[in-house]
Coordinates of C-alpha atoms in Angstrom, one line a residue:
X1 CA 112.5 125.2 81.5
X2 CA 114.0 128.3 79.7
X3 CA 115.6 131.0 81.7
X4 CA 114.8 134.7 81.0
X5 CA 117.7 136.1 79.1
X6 CA 116.4 139.7 79.6
X7 CA 116.8 139.5 83.4
X8 CA 119.2 142.1 84.7
X9 CA 122.3 141.3 86.6
X10 CA 120.9 142.7 89.9
X11 CA 117.7 140.7 89.6
X12 CA 119.5 137.5 88.7
X13 CA 121.7 138.0 91.8
X14 CA 118.9 138.9 94.2
X15 CA 116.1 136.7 93.0
X16 CA 118.2 133.9 91.5
X17 CA 121.4 133.4 93.4
X18 CA 120.5 135.0 96.7
X19 CA 117.2 133.1 97.1
X20 CA 119.0 129.9 96.3
X21 CA 121.6 130.6 99.0
X22 CA 118.8 131.3 101.5
X23 CA 117.1 128.0 100.6
X24 CA 120.3 126.2 101.2
X25 CA 121.0 128.1 104.4
X26 CA 117.5 127.4 105.8
X27 CA 118.1 123.6 105.4
X28 CA 121.6 123.9 106.8
X29 CA 120.2 125.7 109.9
X30 CA 117.5 123.0 110.2
X31 CA 120.3 120.4 110.1
X32 CA 122.2 122.2 112.9
X33 CA 119.0 122.7 114.9
X34 CA 118.1 119.0 114.7
X35 CA 121.7 118.1 115.7
X36 CA 121.6 120.5 118.6
X37 CA 118.3 119.2 119.9
X38 CA 119.6 115.7 119.8
X39 CA 122.8 116.7 121.6
X40 CA 120.8 118.6 124.2
X41 CA 118.5 115.6 124.8
X42 CA 121.5 113.4 125.3
X43 CA 123.2 115.8 127.7
X44 CA 119.9 116.2 129.7
X45 CA 119.6 112.4 129.9
X46 CA 123.2 112.2 131.3
X47 CA 122.4 114.9 133.9
X48 CA 119.3 113.1 135.1
X49 CA 121.1 109.7 135.2
X50 CA 123.9 111.1 137.3
X51 CA 121.6 112.8 139.9
X52 CA 122.5 116.3 138.7
X53 CA 126.3 115.7 139.1
X54 CA 127.6 118.0 136.4
X55 CA 131.1 116.6 136.2
X56 CA 129.9 113.1 136.0
X57 CA 127.3 114.1 133.4
X58 CA 130.1 115.7 131.3
X59 CA 132.1 112.5 131.4
X60 CA 129.0 110.5 130.4
X61 CA 128.2 112.9 127.6
X62 CA 131.7 112.7 126.2
X63 CA 131.5 108.9 126.2
X64 CA 128.2 109.1 124.4
X65 CA 129.5 111.4 121.7
X66 CA 132.6 109.3 121.2
X67 CA 130.4 106.3 120.7
X68 CA 130.2 105.7 116.9
X69 CA 126.9 103.7 117.3
X70 CA 125.2 106.7 118.9
X71 CA 126.6 109.1 116.3
X72 CA 125.5 106.9 113.5
X73 CA 122.0 106.7 114.9
X74 CA 122.1 110.5 115.3
X75 CA 123.0 110.8 111.7
X76 CA 120.1 108.6 110.6
X77 CA 117.6 110.5 112.7
X78 CA 118.7 113.9 111.6
X79 CA 118.9 112.9 108.0
X80 CA 115.4 111.4 108.1
X81 CA 114.1 114.5 109.8
X82 CA 115.6 116.6 107.1
X83 CA 113.9 114.5 104.4
X84 CA 110.6 115.0 106.2
X85 CA 110.9 118.6 105.3
X86 CA 112.8 118.6 102.0
X87 CA 110.6 116.0 100.2
X88 CA 107.3 117.8 100.8
X89 CA 108.9 121.2 100.2
X90 CA 110.1 120.0 96.7
X91 CA 106.7 118.5 95.9
X92 CA 104.8 121.5 96.9
X93 CA 107.0 124.0 95.1
X94 CA 107.9 122.0 91.9
X95 CA 106.9 118.4 91.9
X96 CA 103.2 118.9 91.6
X97 CA 103.7 121.2 88.6
X98 CA 104.8 118.3 86.4
X99 CA 102.6 118.3 83.2
X100 CA 101.4 115.4 81.1
X101 CA 104.1 116.4 78.6
X102 CA 106.8 116.2 81.3
X103 CA 105.6 112.7 82.3
X104 CA 105.5 111.6 78.7
X105 CA 109.0 112.8 78.2
X106 CA 110.2 110.9 81.3
X107 CA 108.6 107.7 80.1
X108 CA 109.8 107.9 76.5
X109 CA 113.3 109.5 76.9
X110 CA 114.4 108.8 80.4
X111 CA 113.1 105.4 81.2
X112 CA 115.5 103.7 78.8
X113 CA 118.2 101.1 79.2
X114 CA 120.8 103.5 77.6
X115 CA 120.0 106.3 80.1
X116 CA 120.5 104.0 83.1
X117 CA 123.6 102.5 81.6
X118 CA 125.1 105.9 81.3
X119 CA 124.2 106.7 84.9
X120 CA 125.7 103.5 86.2
X121 CA 128.9 103.7 84.2
X122 CA 129.2 107.4 85.0
X123 CA 128.8 106.7 88.7
X124 CA 131.8 104.4 88.7
X125 CA 133.9 107.0 86.9
X126 CA 132.8 109.7 89.3
X127 CA 133.5 107.6 92.3
X128 CA 137.0 106.9 91.3
X129 CA 137.5 110.5 90.3
X130 CA 136.5 111.5 93.8
X131 CA 139.0 108.9 95.2
X132 CA 141.7 110.5 93.1
X133 CA 140.8 114.0 94.4
X134 CA 140.7 112.7 98.0
X135 CA 144.1 111.1 97.5
X136 CA 145.5 114.4 96.2
X137 CA 144.1 116.2 99.3
X138 CA 145.7 113.6 101.5
X139 CA 149.1 114.2 99.9
X140 CA 148.8 118.0 100.1
X141 CA 147.5 118.0 103.7
X142 CA 147.6 114.6 105.5
X143 CA 146.4 116.1 108.8
X144 CA 143.3 117.5 107.1
X145 CA 142.5 114.2 105.5
X146 CA 143.1 112.4 108.8
X147 CA 140.7 114.7 110.6
X148 CA 138.1 114.2 107.9
X149 CA 138.4 110.4 108.1
X150 CA 138.0 110.5 111.9
X151 CA 134.9 112.7 111.5
X152 CA 133.3 110.2 109.0
X153 CA 134.3 107.2 111.1
X154 CA 132.5 108.9 114.1
X155 CA 129.4 109.8 112.0
X156 CA 129.0 106.5 110.1
X157 CA 131.3 104.1 111.9
X158 CA 128.7 102.4 114.0
X159 CA 126.1 99.9 112.7
X160 CA 126.8 99.1 109.1
X161 CA 123.1 98.8 108.4
X162 CA 122.3 102.2 109.8
X163 CA 125.3 103.7 108.0
X164 CA 123.9 102.4 104.7
X165 CA 120.4 103.6 105.5
X166 CA 121.8 107.1 106.1
X167 CA 124.3 107.3 103.3
X168 CA 122.6 105.2 100.6
X169 CA 118.9 106.0 101.1
X170 CA 118.1 109.0 103.2
X171 CA 121.0 111.3 102.2
X172 CA 120.4 111.0 98.4
X173 CA 116.6 111.6 98.7
X174 CA 117.1 114.6 101.0
X175 CA 120.0 116.2 99.2
X176 CA 118.5 115.7 95.7
X177 CA 115.2 117.3 96.7
X178 CA 117.1 120.3 98.1
X179 CA 119.9 120.7 95.5
X180 CA 118.5 119.3 92.2
X181 CA 114.9 120.0 93.2
X182 CA 114.4 123.3 95.0
X183 CA 117.6 125.0 94.2
X184 CA 118.4 123.9 90.6
X185 CA 114.8 124.4 89.5
X186 CA 114.8 127.9 91.0
X187 CA 118.2 128.8 89.3
X188 CA 116.8 127.7 85.9
X189 CA 114.5 130.6 85.9
X190 CA 117.4 133.1 85.9
X191 CA 120.5 131.5 84.5
X192 CA 121.7 129.6 81.5
X193 CA 122.1 125.8 81.7
X194 CA 126.0 125.8 82.1
X195 CA 125.7 128.5 84.8
X196 CA 123.0 126.6 86.7
X197 CA 125.0 123.4 86.6
X198 CA 128.1 125.2 87.9
X199 CA 126.3 127.2 90.6
X200 CA 124.4 124.3 92.1
X201 CA 127.5 122.1 92.0
X202 CA 129.4 124.7 94.1
X203 CA 126.5 125.0 96.5
X204 CA 126.3 121.2 96.7
X205 CA 130.0 121.2 97.9
X206 CA 129.3 124.0 100.4
X207 CA 126.3 122.1 101.7
X208 CA 128.5 119.3 102.9
X209 CA 130.1 121.8 105.4
X210 CA 133.7 120.5 105.1
X211 CA 136.1 121.5 102.5
X212 CA 137.5 118.0 101.8
X213 CA 134.2 116.6 100.9
X214 CA 133.2 119.9 99.3
X215 CA 136.0 119.6 96.8
X216 CA 135.7 116.0 95.8
X217 CA 131.9 116.2 95.4
X218 CA 132.1 119.1 92.9
X219 CA 132.3 116.8 89.8
X220 CA 129.5 114.7 91.3
X221 CA 127.3 117.7 91.8
X222 CA 128.0 118.9 88.3
X223 CA 127.1 115.5 86.9
X224 CA 123.9 115.3 89.0
X225 CA 123.0 118.8 87.8
X226 CA 123.5 117.8 84.2
X227 CA 121.3 114.7 84.6
X228 CA 118.6 116.8 86.3
X229 CA 118.5 119.3 83.4
X230 CA 118.5 116.6 80.7
X231 CA 116.0 114.3 82.4
X232 CA 113.8 117.1 83.7
X233 CA 113.4 115.1 86.9
X234 CA 115.0 114.5 90.3
X235 CA 114.2 110.8 90.2
X236 CA 117.2 109.8 88.0
X237 CA 119.4 112.0 90.2
X238 CA 118.2 110.2 93.4
X239 CA 119.0 106.9 91.7
X240 CA 122.4 108.1 90.6
X241 CA 123.2 109.6 94.0
X242 CA 122.1 106.4 95.7
X243 CA 124.3 104.3 93.4
X244 CA 127.3 106.6 93.9
X245 CA 127.1 106.5 97.7
X246 CA 126.6 102.7 97.7
X247 CA 129.9 102.3 95.9
X248 CA 131.7 103.4 99.1
X249 CA 130.4 100.2 100.7
X250 CA 131.1 98.0 97.7
X251 CA 134.5 99.1 96.3
X252 CA 136.4 98.2 99.5
X253 CA 135.2 94.6 99.2
X254 CA 136.9 94.3 95.8
X255 CA 140.5 93.1 95.3
X256 CA 143.2 95.5 96.4
X257 CA 144.1 96.2 92.8
X258 CA 140.7 97.9 92.3
X259 CA 141.7 100.4 95.0
X260 CA 145.0 101.5 93.4
X261 CA 145.6 104.8 91.6
X262 CA 146.2 103.1 88.3
X263 CA 142.9 101.3 88.4
X264 CA 141.2 104.6 89.5
X265 CA 142.6 106.5 86.5
X266 CA 141.7 103.7 84.2
X267 CA 138.1 103.6 85.5
X268 CA 137.7 107.3 85.1
X269 CA 139.0 107.2 81.5
X270 CA 137.0 104.1 80.4
X271 CA 133.8 105.4 82.1
X272 CA 134.1 108.8 80.4
X273 CA 134.7 107.2 77.0
X274 CA 131.7 104.8 77.5
X275 CA 129.4 107.6 78.6
X276 CA 130.6 109.8 75.6
X277 CA 130.0 106.9 73.2
X278 CA 126.5 106.1 74.5
X279 CA 125.6 109.8 74.4
X280 CA 126.9 110.2 70.9
X281 CA 124.9 107.2 69.6
X282 CA 121.8 108.4 71.4
X283 CA 122.2 111.8 69.7
X284 CA 122.7 110.2 66.3
X285 CA 119.6 108.1 66.7
X286 CA 117.6 111.1 67.7
X287 CA 118.7 113.0 64.6
X288 CA 117.7 110.1 62.4
X289 CA 114.2 110.1 63.8
X290 CA 113.7 113.8 63.2

């Protein structure tokens, strides 16, 4: 999809950037609304169970919200509810517009071993890059990192199965339909490819609603944006996002050496070199066939 180079700065800002921010804001408000409804339902249940004793209900509600199992379930429910809106929205606005040419390109250029090898290798490098960024944040502001870790433990520290369902399946589908689907596709109508990748990566960080995660997902968002542009589809992005999130459950089962800074730096360098090599050979093969 080519962007219109003749669009004025004002039109790009209003119709391109501002509309994208509105789209993100609407889904963010939906997320807050779903969370608020769940919290209100839990508080109401506590009040009814305590025979309208407000103080007792408050204590019961606090215990519920400190229960990681409840919060993990709440995360699953709210993420699933978000996906119920984001997936159909993407399909109605962009997904159903896919042409026969788009589908042929996907079959011939995207569904290849090399493409998925680059995605898998790239995910490993991106994950360890995120760990390095998080480690730098922890050194610069230990209190901030501790608060973030506590928040994540509360949200996903309950049932491991439910946590994996939320983080590995539901979140990638939901976030990719919003960010690489609705928003990136819209931005492509107004901005150049580098600008689109940068803007949607920043918005992806903002969408996570905390600056720690917002910082270390910036490279991930940029990579996902690049994949979306090159593959002309959100499906590889969903796969990549799914794989990236699953690494958080896999890496910590590996030997301690695999969690050191030296290994992380090595993984980033080797992954970047491997992806570059695969991309270079793919480009060379494409030139030979032309």
